[in-house]
Coordinates of C-alpha atoms in Angstrom, one line a residue:
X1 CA 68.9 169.7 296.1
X2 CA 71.2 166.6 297.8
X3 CA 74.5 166.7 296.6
X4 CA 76.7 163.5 296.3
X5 CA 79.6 164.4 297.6
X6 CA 77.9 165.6 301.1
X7 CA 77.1 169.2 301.7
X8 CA 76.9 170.7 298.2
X9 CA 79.3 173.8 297.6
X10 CA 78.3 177.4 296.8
X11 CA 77.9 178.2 293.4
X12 CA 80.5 180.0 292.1
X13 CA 83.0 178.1 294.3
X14 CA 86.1 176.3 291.9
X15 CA 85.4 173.0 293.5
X16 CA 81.7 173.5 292.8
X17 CA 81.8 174.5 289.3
X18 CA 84.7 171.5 288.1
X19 CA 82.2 168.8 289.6
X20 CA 79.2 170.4 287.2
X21 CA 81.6 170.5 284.3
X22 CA 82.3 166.9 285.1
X23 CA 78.7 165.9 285.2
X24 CA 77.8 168.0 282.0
X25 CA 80.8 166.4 280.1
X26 CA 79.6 162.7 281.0
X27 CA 75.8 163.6 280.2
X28 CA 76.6 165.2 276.4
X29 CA 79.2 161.8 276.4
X30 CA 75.8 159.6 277.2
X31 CA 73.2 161.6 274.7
X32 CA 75.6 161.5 271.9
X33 CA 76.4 157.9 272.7
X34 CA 72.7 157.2 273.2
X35 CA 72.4 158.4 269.2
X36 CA 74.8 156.7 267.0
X37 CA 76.2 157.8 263.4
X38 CA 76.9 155.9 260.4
X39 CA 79.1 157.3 258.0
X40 CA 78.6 160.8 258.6
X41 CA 74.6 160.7 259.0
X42 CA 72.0 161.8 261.1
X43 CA 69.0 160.5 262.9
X44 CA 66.3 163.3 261.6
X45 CA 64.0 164.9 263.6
X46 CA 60.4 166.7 263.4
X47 CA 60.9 170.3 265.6
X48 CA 57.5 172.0 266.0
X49 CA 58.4 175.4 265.4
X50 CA 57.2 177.0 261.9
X51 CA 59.5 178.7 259.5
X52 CA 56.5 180.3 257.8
X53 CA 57.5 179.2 253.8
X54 CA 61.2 178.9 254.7
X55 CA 62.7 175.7 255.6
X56 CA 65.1 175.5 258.6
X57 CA 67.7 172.7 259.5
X58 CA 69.1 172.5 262.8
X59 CA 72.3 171.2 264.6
X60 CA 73.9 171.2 267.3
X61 CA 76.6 173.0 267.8
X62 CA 78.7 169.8 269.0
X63 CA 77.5 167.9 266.0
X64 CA 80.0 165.9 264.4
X65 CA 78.9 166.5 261.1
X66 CA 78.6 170.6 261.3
X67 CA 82.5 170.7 262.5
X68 CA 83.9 168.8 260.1
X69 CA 81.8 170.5 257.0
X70 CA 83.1 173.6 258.2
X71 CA 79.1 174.7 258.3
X72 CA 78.4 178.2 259.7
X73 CA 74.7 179.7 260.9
X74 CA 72.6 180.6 258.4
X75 CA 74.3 179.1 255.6
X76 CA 72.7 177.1 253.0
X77 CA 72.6 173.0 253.3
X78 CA 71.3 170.2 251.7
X79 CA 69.7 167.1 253.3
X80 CA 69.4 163.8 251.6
X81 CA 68.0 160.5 252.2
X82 CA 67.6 157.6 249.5
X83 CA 65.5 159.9 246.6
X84 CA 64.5 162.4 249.3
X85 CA 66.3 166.0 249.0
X86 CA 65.8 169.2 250.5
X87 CA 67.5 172.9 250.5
X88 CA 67.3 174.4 254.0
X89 CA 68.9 177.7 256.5
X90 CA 71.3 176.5 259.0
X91 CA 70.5 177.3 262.6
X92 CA 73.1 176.0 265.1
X93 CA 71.2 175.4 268.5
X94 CA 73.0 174.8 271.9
X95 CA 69.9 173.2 273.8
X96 CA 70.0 169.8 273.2
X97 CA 66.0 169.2 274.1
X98 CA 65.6 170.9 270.1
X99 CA 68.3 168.5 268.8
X100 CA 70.9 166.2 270.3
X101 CA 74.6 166.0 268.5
X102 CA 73.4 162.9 266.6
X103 CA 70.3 164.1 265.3
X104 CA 69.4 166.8 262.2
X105 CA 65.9 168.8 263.2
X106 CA 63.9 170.2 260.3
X107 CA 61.0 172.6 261.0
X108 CA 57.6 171.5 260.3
X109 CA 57.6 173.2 256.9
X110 CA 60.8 171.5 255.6
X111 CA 59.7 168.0 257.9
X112 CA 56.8 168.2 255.5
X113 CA 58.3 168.9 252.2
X114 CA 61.1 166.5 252.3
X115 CA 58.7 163.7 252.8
X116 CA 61.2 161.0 255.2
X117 CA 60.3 159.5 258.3
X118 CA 61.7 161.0 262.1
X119 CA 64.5 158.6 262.4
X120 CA 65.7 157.9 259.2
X121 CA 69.5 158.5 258.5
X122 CA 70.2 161.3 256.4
X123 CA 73.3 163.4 255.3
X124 CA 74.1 167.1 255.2
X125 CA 76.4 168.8 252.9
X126 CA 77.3 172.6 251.5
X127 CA 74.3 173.5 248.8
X128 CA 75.3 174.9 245.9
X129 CA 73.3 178.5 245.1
X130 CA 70.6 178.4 242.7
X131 CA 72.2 179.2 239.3
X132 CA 69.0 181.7 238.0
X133 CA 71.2 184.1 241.2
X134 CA 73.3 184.7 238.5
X135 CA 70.3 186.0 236.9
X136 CA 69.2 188.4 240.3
X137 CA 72.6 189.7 240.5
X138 CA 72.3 191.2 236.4
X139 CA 69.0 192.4 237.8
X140 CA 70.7 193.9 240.5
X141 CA 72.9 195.7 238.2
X142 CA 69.8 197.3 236.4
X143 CA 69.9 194.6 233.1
X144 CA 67.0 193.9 231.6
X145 CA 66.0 189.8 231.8
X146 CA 64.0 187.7 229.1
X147 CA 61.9 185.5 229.6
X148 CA 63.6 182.6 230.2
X149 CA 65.7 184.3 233.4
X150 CA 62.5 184.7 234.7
X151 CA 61.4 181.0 234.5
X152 CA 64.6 180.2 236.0
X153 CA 64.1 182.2 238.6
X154 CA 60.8 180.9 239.3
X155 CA 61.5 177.5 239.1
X156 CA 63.9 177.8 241.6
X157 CA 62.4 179.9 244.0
X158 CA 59.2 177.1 243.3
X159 CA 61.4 174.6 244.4
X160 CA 62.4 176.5 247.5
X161 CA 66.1 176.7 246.1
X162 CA 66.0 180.7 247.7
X163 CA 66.6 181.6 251.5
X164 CA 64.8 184.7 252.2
X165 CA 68.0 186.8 251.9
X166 CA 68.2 185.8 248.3
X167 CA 64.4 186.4 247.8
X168 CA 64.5 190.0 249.1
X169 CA 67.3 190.8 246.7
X170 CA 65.1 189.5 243.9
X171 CA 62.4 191.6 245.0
X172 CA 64.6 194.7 245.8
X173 CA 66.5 194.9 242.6
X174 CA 63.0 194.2 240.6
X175 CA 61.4 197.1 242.8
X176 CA 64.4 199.4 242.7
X177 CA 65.6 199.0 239.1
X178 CA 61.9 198.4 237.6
X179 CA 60.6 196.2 235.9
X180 CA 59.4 196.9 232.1
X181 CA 56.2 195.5 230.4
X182 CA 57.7 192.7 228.5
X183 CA 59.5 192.3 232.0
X184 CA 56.2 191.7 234.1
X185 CA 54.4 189.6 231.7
X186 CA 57.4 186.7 231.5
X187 CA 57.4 186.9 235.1
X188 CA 53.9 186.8 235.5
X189 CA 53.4 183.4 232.9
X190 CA 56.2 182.1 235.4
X191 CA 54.6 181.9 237.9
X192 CA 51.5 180.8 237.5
X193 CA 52.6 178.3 235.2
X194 CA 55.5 176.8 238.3
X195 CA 52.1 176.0 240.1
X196 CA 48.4 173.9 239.7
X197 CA 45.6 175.9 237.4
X198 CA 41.7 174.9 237.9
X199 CA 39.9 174.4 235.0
X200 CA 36.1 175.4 235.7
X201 CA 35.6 173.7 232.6
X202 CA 33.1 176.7 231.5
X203 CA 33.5 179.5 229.1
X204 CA 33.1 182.6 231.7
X205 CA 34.4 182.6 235.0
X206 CA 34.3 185.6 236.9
X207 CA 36.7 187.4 239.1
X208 CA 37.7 190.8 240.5
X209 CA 40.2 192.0 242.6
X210 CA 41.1 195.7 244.2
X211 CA 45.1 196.5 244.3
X212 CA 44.4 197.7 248.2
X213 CA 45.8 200.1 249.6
X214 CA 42.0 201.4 251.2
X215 CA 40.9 200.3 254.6
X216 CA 37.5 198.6 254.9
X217 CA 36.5 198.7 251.1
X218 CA 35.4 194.9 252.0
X219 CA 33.3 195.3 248.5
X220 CA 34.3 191.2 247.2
X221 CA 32.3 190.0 250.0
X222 CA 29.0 191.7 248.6
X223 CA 29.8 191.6 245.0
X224 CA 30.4 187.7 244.9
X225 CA 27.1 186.5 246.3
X226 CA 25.6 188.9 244.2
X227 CA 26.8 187.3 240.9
X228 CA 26.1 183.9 241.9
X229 CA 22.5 184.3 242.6
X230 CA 22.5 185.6 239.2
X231 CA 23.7 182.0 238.6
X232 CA 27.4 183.5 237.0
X233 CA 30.5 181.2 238.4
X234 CA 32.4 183.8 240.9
X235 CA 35.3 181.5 242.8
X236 CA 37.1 184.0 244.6
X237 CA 40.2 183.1 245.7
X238 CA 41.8 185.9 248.1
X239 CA 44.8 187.0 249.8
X240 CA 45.2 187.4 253.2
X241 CA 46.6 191.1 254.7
X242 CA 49.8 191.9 253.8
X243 CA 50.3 195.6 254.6
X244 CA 46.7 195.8 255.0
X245 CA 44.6 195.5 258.8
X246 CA 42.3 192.8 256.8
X247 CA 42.2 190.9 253.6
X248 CA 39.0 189.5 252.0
X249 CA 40.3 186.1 253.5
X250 CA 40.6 187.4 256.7
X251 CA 37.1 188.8 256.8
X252 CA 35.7 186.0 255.4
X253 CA 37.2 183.6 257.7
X254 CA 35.3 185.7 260.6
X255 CA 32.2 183.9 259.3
X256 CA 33.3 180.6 257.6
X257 CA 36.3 178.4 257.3
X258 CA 38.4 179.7 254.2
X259 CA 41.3 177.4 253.8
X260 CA 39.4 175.0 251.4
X261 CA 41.6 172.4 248.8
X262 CA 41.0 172.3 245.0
X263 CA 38.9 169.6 245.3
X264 CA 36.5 171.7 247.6
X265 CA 36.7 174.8 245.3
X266 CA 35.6 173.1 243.0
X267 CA 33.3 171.5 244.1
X268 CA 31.7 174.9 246.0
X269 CA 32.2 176.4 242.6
X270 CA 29.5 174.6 240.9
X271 CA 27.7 174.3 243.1
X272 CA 27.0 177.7 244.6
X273 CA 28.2 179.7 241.6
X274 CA 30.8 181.1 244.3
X275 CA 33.3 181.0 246.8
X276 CA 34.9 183.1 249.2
X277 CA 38.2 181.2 250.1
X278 CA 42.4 182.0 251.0
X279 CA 44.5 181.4 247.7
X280 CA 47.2 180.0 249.7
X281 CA 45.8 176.4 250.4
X282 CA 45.3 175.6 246.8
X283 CA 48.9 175.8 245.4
X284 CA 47.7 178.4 243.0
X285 CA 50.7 180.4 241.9
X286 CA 52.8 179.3 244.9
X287 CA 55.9 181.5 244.1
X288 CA 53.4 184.6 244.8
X289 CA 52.9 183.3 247.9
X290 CA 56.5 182.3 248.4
X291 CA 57.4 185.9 247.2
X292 CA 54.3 187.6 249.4
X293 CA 56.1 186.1 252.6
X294 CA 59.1 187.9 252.6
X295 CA 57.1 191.3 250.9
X296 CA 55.0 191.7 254.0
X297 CA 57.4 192.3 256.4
X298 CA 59.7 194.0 254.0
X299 CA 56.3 196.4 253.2
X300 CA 57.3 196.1 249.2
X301 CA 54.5 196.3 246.8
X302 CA 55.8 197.8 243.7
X303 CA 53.6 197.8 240.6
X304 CA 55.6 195.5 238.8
X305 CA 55.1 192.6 241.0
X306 CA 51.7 193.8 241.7
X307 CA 50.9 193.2 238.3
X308 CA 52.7 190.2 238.1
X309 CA 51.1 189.3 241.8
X310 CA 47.6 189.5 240.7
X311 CA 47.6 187.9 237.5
X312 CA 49.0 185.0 238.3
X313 CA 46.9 184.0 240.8
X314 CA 43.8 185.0 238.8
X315 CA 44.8 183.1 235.9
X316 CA 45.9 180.0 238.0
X317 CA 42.4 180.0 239.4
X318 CA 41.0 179.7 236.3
X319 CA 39.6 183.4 235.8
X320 CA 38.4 184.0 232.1
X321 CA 36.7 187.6 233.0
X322 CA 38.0 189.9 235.2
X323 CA 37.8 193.4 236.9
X324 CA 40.2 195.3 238.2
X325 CA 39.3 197.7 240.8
X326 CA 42.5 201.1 241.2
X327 CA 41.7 203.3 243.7
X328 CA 43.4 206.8 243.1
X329 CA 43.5 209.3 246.3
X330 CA 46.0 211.2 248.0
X331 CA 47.2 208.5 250.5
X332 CA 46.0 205.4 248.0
X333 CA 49.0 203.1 246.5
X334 CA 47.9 205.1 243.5
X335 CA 47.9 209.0 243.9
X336 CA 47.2 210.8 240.7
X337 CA 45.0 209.7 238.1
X338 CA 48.5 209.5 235.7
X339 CA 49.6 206.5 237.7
X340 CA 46.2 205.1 237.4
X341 CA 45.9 205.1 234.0
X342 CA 49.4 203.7 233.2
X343 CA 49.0 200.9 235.6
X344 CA 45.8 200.1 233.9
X345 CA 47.6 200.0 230.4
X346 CA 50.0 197.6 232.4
X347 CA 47.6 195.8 233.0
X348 CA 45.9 195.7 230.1
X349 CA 48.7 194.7 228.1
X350 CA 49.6 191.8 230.4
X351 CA 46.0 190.3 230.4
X352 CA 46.2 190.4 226.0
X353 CA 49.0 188.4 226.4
X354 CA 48.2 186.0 228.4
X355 CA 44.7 185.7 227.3
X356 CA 42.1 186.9 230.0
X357 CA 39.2 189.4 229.3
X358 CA 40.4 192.0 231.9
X359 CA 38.7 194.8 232.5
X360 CA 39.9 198.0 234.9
X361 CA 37.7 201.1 236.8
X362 CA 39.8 203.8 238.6
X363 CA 37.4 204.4 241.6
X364 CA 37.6 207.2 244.4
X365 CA 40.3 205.8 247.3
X366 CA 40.5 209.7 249.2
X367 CA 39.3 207.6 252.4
X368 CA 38.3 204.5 253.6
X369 CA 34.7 202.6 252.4
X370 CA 32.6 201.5 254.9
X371 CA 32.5 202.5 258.5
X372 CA 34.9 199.4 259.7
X373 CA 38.6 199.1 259.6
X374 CA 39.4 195.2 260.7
X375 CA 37.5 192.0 260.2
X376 CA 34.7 191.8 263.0
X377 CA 33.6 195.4 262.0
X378 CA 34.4 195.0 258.3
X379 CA 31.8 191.8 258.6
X380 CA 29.3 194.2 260.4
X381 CA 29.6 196.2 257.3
X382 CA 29.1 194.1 255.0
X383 CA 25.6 192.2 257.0
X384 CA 24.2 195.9 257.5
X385 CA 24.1 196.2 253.3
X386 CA 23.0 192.5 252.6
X387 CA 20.4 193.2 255.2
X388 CA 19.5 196.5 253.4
X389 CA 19.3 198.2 256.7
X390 CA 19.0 202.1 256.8
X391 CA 22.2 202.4 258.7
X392 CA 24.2 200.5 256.3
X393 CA 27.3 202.5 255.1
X394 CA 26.3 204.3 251.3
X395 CA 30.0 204.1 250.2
X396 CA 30.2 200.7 250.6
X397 CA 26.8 199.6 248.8
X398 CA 27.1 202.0 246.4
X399 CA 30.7 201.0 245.2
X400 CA 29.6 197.0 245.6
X401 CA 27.0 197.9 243.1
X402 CA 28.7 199.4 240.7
X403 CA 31.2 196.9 240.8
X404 CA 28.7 193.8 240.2
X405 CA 26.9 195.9 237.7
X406 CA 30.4 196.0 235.5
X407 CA 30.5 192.1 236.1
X408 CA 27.2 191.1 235.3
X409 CA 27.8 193.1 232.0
X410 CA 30.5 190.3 231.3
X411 CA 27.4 188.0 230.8
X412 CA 26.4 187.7 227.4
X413 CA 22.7 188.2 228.1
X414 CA 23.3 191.2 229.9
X415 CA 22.7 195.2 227.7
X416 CA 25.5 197.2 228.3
X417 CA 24.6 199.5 231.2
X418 CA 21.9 197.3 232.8
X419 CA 24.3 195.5 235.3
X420 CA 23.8 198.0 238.2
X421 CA 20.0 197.9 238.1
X422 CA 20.2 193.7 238.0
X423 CA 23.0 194.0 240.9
X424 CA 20.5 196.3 243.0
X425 CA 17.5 194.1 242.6
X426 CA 19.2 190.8 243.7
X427 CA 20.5 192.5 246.6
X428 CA 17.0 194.5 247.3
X429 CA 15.5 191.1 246.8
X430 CA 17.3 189.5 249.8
X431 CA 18.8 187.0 247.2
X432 CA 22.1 188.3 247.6
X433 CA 21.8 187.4 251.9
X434 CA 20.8 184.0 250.9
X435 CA 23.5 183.4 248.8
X436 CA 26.5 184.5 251.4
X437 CA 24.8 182.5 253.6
X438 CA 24.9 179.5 251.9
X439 CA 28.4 179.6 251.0
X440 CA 29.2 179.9 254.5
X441 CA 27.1 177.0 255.4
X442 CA 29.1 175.0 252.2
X443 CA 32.4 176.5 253.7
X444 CA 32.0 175.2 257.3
X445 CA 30.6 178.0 259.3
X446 CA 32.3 179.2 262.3
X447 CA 30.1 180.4 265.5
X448 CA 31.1 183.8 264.9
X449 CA 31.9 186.2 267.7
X450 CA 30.8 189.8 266.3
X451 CA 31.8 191.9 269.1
X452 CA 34.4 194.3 268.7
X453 CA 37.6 194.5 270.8
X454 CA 36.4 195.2 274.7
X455 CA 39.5 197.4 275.2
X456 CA 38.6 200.4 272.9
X457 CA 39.0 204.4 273.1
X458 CA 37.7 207.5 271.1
X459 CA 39.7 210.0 269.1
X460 CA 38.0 213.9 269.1
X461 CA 38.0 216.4 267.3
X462 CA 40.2 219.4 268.7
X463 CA 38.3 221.9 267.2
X464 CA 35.1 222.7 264.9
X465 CA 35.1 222.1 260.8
X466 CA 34.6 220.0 258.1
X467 CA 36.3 216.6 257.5
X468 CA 38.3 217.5 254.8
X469 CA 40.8 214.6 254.2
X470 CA 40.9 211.2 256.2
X471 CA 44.7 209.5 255.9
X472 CA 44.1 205.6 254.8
X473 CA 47.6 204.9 255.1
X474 CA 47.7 206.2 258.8
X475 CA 44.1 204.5 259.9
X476 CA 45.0 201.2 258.5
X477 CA 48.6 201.5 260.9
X478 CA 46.3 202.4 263.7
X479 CA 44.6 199.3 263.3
X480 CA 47.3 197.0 262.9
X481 CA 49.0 198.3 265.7
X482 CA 45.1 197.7 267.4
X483 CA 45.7 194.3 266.6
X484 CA 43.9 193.3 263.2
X485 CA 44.0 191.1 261.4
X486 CA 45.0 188.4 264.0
X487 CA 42.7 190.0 266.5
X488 CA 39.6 189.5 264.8
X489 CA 37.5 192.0 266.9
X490 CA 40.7 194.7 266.5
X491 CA 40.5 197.8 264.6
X492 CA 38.9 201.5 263.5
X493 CA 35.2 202.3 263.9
X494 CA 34.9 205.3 261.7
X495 CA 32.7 207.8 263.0
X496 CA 32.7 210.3 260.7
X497 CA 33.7 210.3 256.9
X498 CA 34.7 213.2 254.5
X499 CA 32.6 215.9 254.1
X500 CA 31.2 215.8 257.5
X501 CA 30.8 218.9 259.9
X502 CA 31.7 217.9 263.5
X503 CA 32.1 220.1 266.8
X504 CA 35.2 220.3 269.0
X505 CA 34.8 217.2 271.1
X506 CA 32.7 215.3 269.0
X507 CA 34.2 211.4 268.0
X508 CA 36.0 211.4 265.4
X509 CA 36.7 207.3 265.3
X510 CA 36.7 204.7 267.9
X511 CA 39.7 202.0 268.3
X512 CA 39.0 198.7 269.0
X513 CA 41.8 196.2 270.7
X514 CA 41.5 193.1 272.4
X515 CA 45.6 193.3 273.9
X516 CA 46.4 195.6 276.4
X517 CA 49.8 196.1 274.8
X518 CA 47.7 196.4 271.5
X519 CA 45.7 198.9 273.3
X520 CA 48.6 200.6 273.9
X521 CA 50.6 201.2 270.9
X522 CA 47.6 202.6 268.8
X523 CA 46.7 205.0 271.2
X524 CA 50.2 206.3 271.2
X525 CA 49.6 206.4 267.3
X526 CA 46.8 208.5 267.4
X527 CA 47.8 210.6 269.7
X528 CA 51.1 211.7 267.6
X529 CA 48.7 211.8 264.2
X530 CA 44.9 211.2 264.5
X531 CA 45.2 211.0 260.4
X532 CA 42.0 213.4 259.9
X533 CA 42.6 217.0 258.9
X534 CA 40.0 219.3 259.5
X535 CA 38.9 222.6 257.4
X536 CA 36.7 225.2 256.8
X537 CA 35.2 224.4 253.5
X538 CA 34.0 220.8 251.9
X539 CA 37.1 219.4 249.8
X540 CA 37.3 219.6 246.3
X541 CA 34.9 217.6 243.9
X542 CA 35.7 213.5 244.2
X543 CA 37.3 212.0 241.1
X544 CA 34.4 210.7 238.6
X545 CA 34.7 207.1 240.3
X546 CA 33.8 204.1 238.2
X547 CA 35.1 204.9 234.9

């Protein structure tokens, strides 16, 4: 590159390196000339990068304003301009192609929220913590809070008054100390009453949810388009994975678009009797969602915010009936049938109180149901039943069944102990196909690629026996390290189930990827724990499932 001065210098040289200090000096001069303040303000700016539920600030680290408020990174500051306010994390940034020294960046989630043109001027200044921390840190200490701690705390986290540091200290100490019953049910009327509530404007709405913790088990996806074509309203709102390889939303969204507003819910809702769709795009409950955020990576889930969790989204989506599915196996959430039953009292109590007809069946979770771990082969699953084809997996059918059956007995008309003969017909009958299918036409249907991962690999058997025990926890972790759920064709083909006799050599399960580096890591997984153990008798007798 020409040099001005003639022949340019070698790097490194003293003469060399004072001329680019020169240069660099008059070029920062020019940009933070070229941007003006006005009495301590900023010229905001819109940075594409997203913050996932946290809003981030940024500034330079030559920014006038951030020396002289004495700011530090990751601190807490907030943003003003006219009636336009927003709490956000610091980050101090030395490139000035994110922000110049005259400008204040927000991400694209806090660009959004605070609602002001790029351009406008706007001020920064030290945010004062959100006073329900005061609250947190009694929580910390093991107190017990009432009920109005817990709105305060929701409100403010609602209002996105909590950095993620504050929000996993909130979930900690309510992990770690425990919450009680009286405990759970203020927090869970907090928060779905901090967000917006659908009124179906009918007497019975129907709902069900499983607490995870079981690969595949993709049983919502059958049991809603059953119900509907028996003409019961069925708007299933669901979560996307959080510890899981695949929600129902991410399943779901395999075949149709499942990000759908209110209005559309609605809408789909009365039409179709039912709906398949993500929770998260309907402000239903958004401090679950807030809370979910920093959960996932943390891998929290204890029963208290489960509870808590679940409720208040159900309730905020209107739910007047619903059914609680608790899986109980030795590498479930819940492992012995003790737990299960006081987390269905829990729940139970909670749903009284807030006024929902819930309803709870422990079922068997020793292994996972279905054949397919991630969403390309969970959706294979779920078409093989609807279909009625002879290859279908039993587990899964028979559980969807059951399931409906204890749903359709929600309907008035309905005997008690005639809902699983009703569910089997409409499914035998084809209606049950028809349905899903036109929900995904009314959702927007996506040309859907159902091949699995092309990168895949088979575990084997070492030696002969009978599956005796199948770890979910470990095959659900060998296909998120595969790649589900953002790989859509990523996951666990399950070969064999429990009970099965297999020969040395013979598959066990075959791992789908669609990442080399995806590839990778699970194979190194399975080779360290394949996550089926292998005996010479069948296992004990299966919990009686569907209490």
């Amino acid at each position: 590159m020409p040099y001005a001065g003639g022949a340019a210098p070698e790097p490194g040289r003293i003469g060399y390196n004072v001329c680019r200090r020169k240069r660099e000096g008059r070029m920062n001069k020019q940009k933070v000339e070229a941007s003006p303040v006005h009495n301590g303000e900023l010229a905001l700016k819109r940075v594409a990068i997203d913050t996932y539920r946290e809003n981030v600030a940024y500034l330079h680290r030559d920014c006038h304003v951030y020396r002289a408020e004495g700011f530090q990174a990751l601190s807490k500051i907030q943003i003003r301009h006219g009636e336009h306010r927003i709490l956000a994390v610091l980050n101090v940034v030395d490139d000035e192609a994110i922000v110049d020294p005259g400008e204040l960046g927000l991400s694209e989630q806090a660009f959004a929220q605070f609602g002001a043109e790029a351009g406008a001027r706007v001020s920064a200044a030290h945010a004062e913590p959100p006073r329900s921390m005061e609250a947190v840190r009694r929580k910390m200490n093991g107190e017990i809070l009432g009920e109005a701690d817990f709105t305060a705390i929701a409100r403010d986290i609602n209002d996105h008054l909590y950095s993620k540091t504050e929000l996993a200290a909130f979930l900690v100490a309510s992990g770690q100390t425990g919450l009680d019953r009286d405990e759970i049910l203020y927090l869970t009327r907090a928060m779905f009453e901090t967000g917006e509530r659908l009124n179906w404007e009918e007497p019975l709405v129907a709902d069900k949810h499983c607490i995870g913790g079981i690969p595949g088990n993709r049983t919502s996806m059958l049991v809603v388009p059953i119900i509907a074509a028996h003409g019961m309203l069925i708007p299933k709102t669901s979560s996307r994975a959080i510890t899981s390889p695949s929600g129902t939303a991410d399943t779901m969204e395999v075949l149709a678009n499942v990000e759908l507003s209110p209005e559309a819910l609605y809408h789909l809702g009365h039409q179709h009797r039912g709906c398949l769709a993500w929770g998260g795009t309907a402000h239903l409950a958004p401090v679950d969602d807030i809370l979910i955020s920093v959960e996932r990576p943390l891998g929290l889930d204890s029963q208290g915010l489960m509870v808590a969790s679940i409720l208040s989204k159900k309730l905020a989506a209107g739910s007047t009936h619903l059914l609680i599915d608790i899986p109980v196996g030795p590498t479930a959430k819940v492992r012995h049938m003790r737990q299960a039953l006081a987390l269905r009292k829990l729940f139970e109590f909670v749903g009284d109180h807030l006024g929902i007809h819930l309803e709870v069946v422990i079922t068997d979770g020793r292994q996972p149901v279905g054949r397919g771990i991630g969403p390309v082969l969970e959706v294979r699953d779920v078409l093989q039943v609807l279909e009625n084809d002879p290859d279908a997996p039993a587990d899964l059918r028979q559980k969807s069944l059951h399931l409906a059956g204890r749903i359709l007995e929600f309907d008035p008309d309905v005997r008690g102990g005639f809902g699983y003969a009703i569910a089997r017909d409409i499914l035998e009958s084809g209606r049950a196909l028809e349905k899903l299918q036109a929900i995904i036409a009314a959702q927007g249907a996506r040309e859907a690629d159902l091949e699995p991962g092309p990168l895949n690999f088979e575990i084997k058997a070492r030696e002969d026996g009978i599956v005796t025990a199948i770890d979910n926890y470990r095959l659900g972790r060998i296909a998120r390290l595969a790649g589900a759920p953002m790989g859509k064709g990523a996951g666990v083909d399950l070969l064999v189930k429990v009970g099965d006799r297999v020969r040395a050599g013979e598959p066990l399960y075959r791992v789908h990827a669609e990442v080399k580096a995806d590839f990778e890591f699970a194979r190194q997984l399975c080779e360290r724990d394949s996550g089926y153990s292998l005996g010479d008798h069948p296992p004990p007798a299966q919990i009686e499932p569907f209490n």
